[in-house]
CSV table of C-alpha atoms in Angstrom, one decimal:
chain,number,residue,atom,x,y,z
A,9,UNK,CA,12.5,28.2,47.6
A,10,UNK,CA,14.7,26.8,44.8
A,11,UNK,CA,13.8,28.2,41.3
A,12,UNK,CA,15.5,27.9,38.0
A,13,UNK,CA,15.7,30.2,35.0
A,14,UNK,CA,15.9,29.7,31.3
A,15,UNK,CA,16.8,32.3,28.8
A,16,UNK,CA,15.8,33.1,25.9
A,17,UNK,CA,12.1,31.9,25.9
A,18,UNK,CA,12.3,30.6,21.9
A,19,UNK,CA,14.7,30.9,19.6
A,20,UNK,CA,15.0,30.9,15.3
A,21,UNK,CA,18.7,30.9,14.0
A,22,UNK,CA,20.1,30.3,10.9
A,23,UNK,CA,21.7,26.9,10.0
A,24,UNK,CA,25.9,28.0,10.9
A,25,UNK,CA,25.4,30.2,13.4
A,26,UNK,CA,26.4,29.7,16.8
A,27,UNK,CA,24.1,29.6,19.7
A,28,UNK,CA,24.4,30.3,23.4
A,29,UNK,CA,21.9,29.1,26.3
A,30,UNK,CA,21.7,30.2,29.7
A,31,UNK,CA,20.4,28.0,32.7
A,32,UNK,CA,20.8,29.8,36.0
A,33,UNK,CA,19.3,28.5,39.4
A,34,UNK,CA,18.4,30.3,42.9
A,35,UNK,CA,18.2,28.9,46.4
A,36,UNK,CA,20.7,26.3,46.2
A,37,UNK,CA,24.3,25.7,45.9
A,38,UNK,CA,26.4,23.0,44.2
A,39,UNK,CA,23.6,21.7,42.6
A,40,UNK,CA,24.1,18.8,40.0
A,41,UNK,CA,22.7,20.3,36.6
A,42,UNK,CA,21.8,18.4,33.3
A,43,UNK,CA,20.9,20.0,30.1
A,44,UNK,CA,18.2,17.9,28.5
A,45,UNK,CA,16.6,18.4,24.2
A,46,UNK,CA,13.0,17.2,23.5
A,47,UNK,CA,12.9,17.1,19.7
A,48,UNK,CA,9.3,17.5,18.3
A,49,UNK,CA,7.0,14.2,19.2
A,50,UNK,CA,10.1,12.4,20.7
A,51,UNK,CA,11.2,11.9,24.7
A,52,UNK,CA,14.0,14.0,26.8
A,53,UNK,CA,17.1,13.4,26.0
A,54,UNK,CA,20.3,13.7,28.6
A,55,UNK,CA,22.6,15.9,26.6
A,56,UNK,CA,25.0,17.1,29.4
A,57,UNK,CA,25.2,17.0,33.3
A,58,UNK,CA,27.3,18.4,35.6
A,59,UNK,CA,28.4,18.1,39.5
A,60,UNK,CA,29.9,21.4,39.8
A,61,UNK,CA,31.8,24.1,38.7
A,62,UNK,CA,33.9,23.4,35.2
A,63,UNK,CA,32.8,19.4,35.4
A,64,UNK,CA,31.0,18.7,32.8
A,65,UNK,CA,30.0,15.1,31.3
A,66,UNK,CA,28.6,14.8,27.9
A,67,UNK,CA,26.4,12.1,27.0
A,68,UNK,CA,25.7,11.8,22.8
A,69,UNK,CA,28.8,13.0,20.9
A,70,UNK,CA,27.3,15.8,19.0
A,71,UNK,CA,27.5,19.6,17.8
A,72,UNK,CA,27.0,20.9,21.3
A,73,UNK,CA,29.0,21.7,24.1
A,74,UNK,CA,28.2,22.9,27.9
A,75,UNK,CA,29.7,24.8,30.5
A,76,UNK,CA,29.6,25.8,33.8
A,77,UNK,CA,31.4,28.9,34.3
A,78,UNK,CA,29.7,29.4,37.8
A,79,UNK,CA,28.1,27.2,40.5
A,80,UNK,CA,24.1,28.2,39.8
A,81,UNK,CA,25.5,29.0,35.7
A,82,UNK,CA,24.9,26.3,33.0
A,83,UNK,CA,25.8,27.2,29.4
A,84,UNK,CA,25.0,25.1,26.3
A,85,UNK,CA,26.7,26.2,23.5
A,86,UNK,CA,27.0,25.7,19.6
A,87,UNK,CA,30.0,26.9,17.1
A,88,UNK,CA,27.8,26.1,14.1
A,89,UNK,CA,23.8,25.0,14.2
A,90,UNK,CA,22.6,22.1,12.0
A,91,UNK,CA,19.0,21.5,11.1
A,92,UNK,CA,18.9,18.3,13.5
A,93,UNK,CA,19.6,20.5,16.7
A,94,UNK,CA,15.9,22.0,16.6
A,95,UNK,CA,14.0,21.2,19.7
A,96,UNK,CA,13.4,22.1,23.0
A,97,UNK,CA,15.9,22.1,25.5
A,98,UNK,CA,15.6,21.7,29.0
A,99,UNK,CA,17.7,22.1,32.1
A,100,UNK,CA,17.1,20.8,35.0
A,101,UNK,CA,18.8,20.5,38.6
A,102,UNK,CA,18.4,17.9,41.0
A,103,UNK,CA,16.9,17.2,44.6
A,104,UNK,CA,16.5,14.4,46.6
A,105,UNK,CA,12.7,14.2,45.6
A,106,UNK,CA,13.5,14.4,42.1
A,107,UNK,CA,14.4,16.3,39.1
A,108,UNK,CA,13.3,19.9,38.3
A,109,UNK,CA,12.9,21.6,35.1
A,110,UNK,CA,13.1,25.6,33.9
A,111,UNK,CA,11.2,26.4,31.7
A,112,UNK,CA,13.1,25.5,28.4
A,113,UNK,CA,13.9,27.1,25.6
A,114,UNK,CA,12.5,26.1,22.2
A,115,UNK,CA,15.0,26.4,19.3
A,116,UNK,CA,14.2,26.5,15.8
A,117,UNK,CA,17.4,26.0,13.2
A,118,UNK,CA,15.9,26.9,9.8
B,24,UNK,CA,14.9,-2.2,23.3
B,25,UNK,CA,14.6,1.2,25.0
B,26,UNK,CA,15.3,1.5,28.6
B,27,UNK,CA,12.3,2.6,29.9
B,28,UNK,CA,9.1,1.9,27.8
B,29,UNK,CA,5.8,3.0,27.6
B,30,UNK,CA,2.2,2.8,25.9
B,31,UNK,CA,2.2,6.0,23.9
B,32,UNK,CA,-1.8,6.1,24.0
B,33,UNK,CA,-4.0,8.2,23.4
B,34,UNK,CA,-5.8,7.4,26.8
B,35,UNK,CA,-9.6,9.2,25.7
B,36,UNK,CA,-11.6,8.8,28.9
B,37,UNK,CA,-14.2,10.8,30.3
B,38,UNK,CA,-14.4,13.0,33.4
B,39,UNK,CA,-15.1,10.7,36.7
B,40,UNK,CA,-13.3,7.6,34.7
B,41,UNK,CA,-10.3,6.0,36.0
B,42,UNK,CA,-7.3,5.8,34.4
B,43,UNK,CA,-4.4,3.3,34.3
B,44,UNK,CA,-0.8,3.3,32.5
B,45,UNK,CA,2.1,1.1,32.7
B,46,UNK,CA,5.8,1.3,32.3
B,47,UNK,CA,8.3,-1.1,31.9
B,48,UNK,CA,12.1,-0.9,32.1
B,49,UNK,CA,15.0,-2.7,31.4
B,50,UNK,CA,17.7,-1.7,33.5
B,51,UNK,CA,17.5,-4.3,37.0
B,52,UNK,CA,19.8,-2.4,38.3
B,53,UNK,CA,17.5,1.0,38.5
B,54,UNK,CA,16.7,2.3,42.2
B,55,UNK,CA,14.2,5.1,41.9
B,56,UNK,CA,11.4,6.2,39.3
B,57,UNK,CA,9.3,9.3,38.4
B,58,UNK,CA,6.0,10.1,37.0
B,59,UNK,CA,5.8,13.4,35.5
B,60,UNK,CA,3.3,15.2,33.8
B,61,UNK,CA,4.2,17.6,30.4
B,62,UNK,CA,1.8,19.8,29.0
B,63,UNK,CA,2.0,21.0,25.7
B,64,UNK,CA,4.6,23.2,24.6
B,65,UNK,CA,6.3,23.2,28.5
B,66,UNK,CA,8.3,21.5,30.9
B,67,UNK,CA,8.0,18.4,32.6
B,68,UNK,CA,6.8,18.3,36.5
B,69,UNK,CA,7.5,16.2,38.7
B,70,UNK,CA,4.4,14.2,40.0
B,71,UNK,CA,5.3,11.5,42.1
B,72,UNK,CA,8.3,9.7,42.9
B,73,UNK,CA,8.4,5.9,43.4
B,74,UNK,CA,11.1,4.8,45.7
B,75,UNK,CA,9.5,1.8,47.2
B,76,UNK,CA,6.7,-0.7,46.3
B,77,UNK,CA,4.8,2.3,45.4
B,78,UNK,CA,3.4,5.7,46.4
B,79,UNK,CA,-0.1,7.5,47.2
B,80,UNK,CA,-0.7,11.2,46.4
B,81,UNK,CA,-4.8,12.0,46.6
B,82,UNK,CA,-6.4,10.7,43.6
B,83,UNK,CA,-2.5,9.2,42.0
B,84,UNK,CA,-0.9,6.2,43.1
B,85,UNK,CA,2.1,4.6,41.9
B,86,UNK,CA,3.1,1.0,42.1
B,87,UNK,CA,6.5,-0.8,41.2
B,88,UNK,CA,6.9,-4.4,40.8
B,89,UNK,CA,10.9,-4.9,40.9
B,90,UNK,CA,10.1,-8.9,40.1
B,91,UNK,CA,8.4,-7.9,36.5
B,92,UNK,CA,9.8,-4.8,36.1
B,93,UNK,CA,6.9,-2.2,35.4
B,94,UNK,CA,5.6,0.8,36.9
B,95,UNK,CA,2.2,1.8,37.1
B,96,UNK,CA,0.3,5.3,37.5
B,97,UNK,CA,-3.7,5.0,38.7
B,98,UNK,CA,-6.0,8.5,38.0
B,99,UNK,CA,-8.6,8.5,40.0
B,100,UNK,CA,-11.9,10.5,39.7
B,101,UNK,CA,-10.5,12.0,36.2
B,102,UNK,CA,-10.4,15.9,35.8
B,103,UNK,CA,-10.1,18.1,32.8
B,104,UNK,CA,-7.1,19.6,34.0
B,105,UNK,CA,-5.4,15.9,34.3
B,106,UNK,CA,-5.4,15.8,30.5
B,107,UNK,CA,-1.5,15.8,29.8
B,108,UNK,CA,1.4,13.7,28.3
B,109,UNK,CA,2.4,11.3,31.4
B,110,UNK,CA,6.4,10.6,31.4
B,111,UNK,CA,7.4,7.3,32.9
B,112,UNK,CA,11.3,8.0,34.1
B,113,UNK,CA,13.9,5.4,35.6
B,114,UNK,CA,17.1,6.2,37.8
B,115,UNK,CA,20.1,3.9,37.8
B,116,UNK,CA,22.2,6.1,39.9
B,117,UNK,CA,19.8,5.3,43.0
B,118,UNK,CA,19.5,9.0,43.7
B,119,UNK,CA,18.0,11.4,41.9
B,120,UNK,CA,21.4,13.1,41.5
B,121,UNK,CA,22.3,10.3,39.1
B,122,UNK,CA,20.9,10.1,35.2
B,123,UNK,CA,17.9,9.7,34.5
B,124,UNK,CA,16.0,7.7,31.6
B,125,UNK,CA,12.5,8.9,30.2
B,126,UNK,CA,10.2,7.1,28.2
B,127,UNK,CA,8.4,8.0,25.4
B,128,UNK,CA,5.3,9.7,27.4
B,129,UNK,CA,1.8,8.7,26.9
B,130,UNK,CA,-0.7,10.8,26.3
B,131,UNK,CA,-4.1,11.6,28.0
B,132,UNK,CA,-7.3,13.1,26.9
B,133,UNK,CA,-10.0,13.8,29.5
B,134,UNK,CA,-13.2,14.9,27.9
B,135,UNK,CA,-16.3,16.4,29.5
């Protein structure tokens, strides 16, 4: 069975520092992956997706970045953290029954 | 106006009651939708997808009217354990592999 992995669980960084996330998934290959944020009381939104290995499609212009160094590997990445990137953040892959989720990583920016 | 819309509640209904939501979205052009279910402080699941005029999953059904545009999610015989912020979400890609568009979630309460 397909499972997907988030790391780290929750997060507290300083406003300028950089940030990396990991999103790595098992029992599939060439999935489509998409990195999603839920900021507090608001709905997912579609940050970055990609189709495979180095593709990667951005969504909002923004202080993020993504990459896929590997075909089950998702990345999202930050030089310098503002305030406004606290939230949880989500990556998903797809199937043909729908989307799944890991199980996010919450980052506070203080 | 927001892609996919719905009532952000709160739903309060007791156990046994049933339980109705709606969704409407904007884009004609979407194929597929999703309910999912988030509890608090995790990740969406997916609970049913809605490919057709609508779906049946125990005590959930779906429904989607393409003419008006809105999708609807029916709790039967409500539980405790259904109590949850319900996510209305809309595909335009036709596939699930495409992007996909969430609404605001609504938000039930089931109380004893």
């Amino acid at each position: 069975s397909q499972t997907i992995h988030q790391w780290p669980a929750t997060l507290v960084q300083p406003v300028g520092s950089p940030l990396s996330l990991e999103c790595t998934v098992e029992g599939t290959s060439n999935p489509n992956l998409y990195w999603y944020r839920q900021a507090a009381g608001r709905g997912l939104q579609l940050l970055f997706y990609s189709v495979g290995i180095g593709q990667i499609s951005s969504e909002v212009p923004q202080n993020l970045s993504a990459s896929r160094p590997q075909d089950r590997q998702f990345i999202l990445s930050s030089k310098k953290l503002l305030l406004s990137d606290s939230g949880f953040y989500l990556c998903a892959w797809s199937h043909p029954s729908g989307q799944f989720f890991g199980p996010g990583t919450r980052l506070t920016v203080l | 106006r927001k892609e996919v819309e719905q009532d952000p509640g709160p739903f309060n209904v007791p156990e046994g009651a049933t339980v109705a939501f709606n969704c409407t979205y904007s884009n004609s052009a979407s194929q597929s939708f999703f309910w999912y279910r988030q509890d608090c402080r995790k990740e969406p699941k997916l609970l049913m997808s809605v490919y057709s005029s609508g779906n049946e999953d125990g005590r959930f059904t779906a429904q989607l009217n393409r003419a008006s545009q809105y999708i609807s999610l029916l709790i039967r015989d409500s539980k405790l354990s259904d109590s949850a912020t319900y996510l209305c979400v809309g595909n335009a890609g036709g596939t699930s592999y495409g992007k996909l568009t969430f609404g605001q979630g609504t938000i039930l309460t089931v109380h004893p």
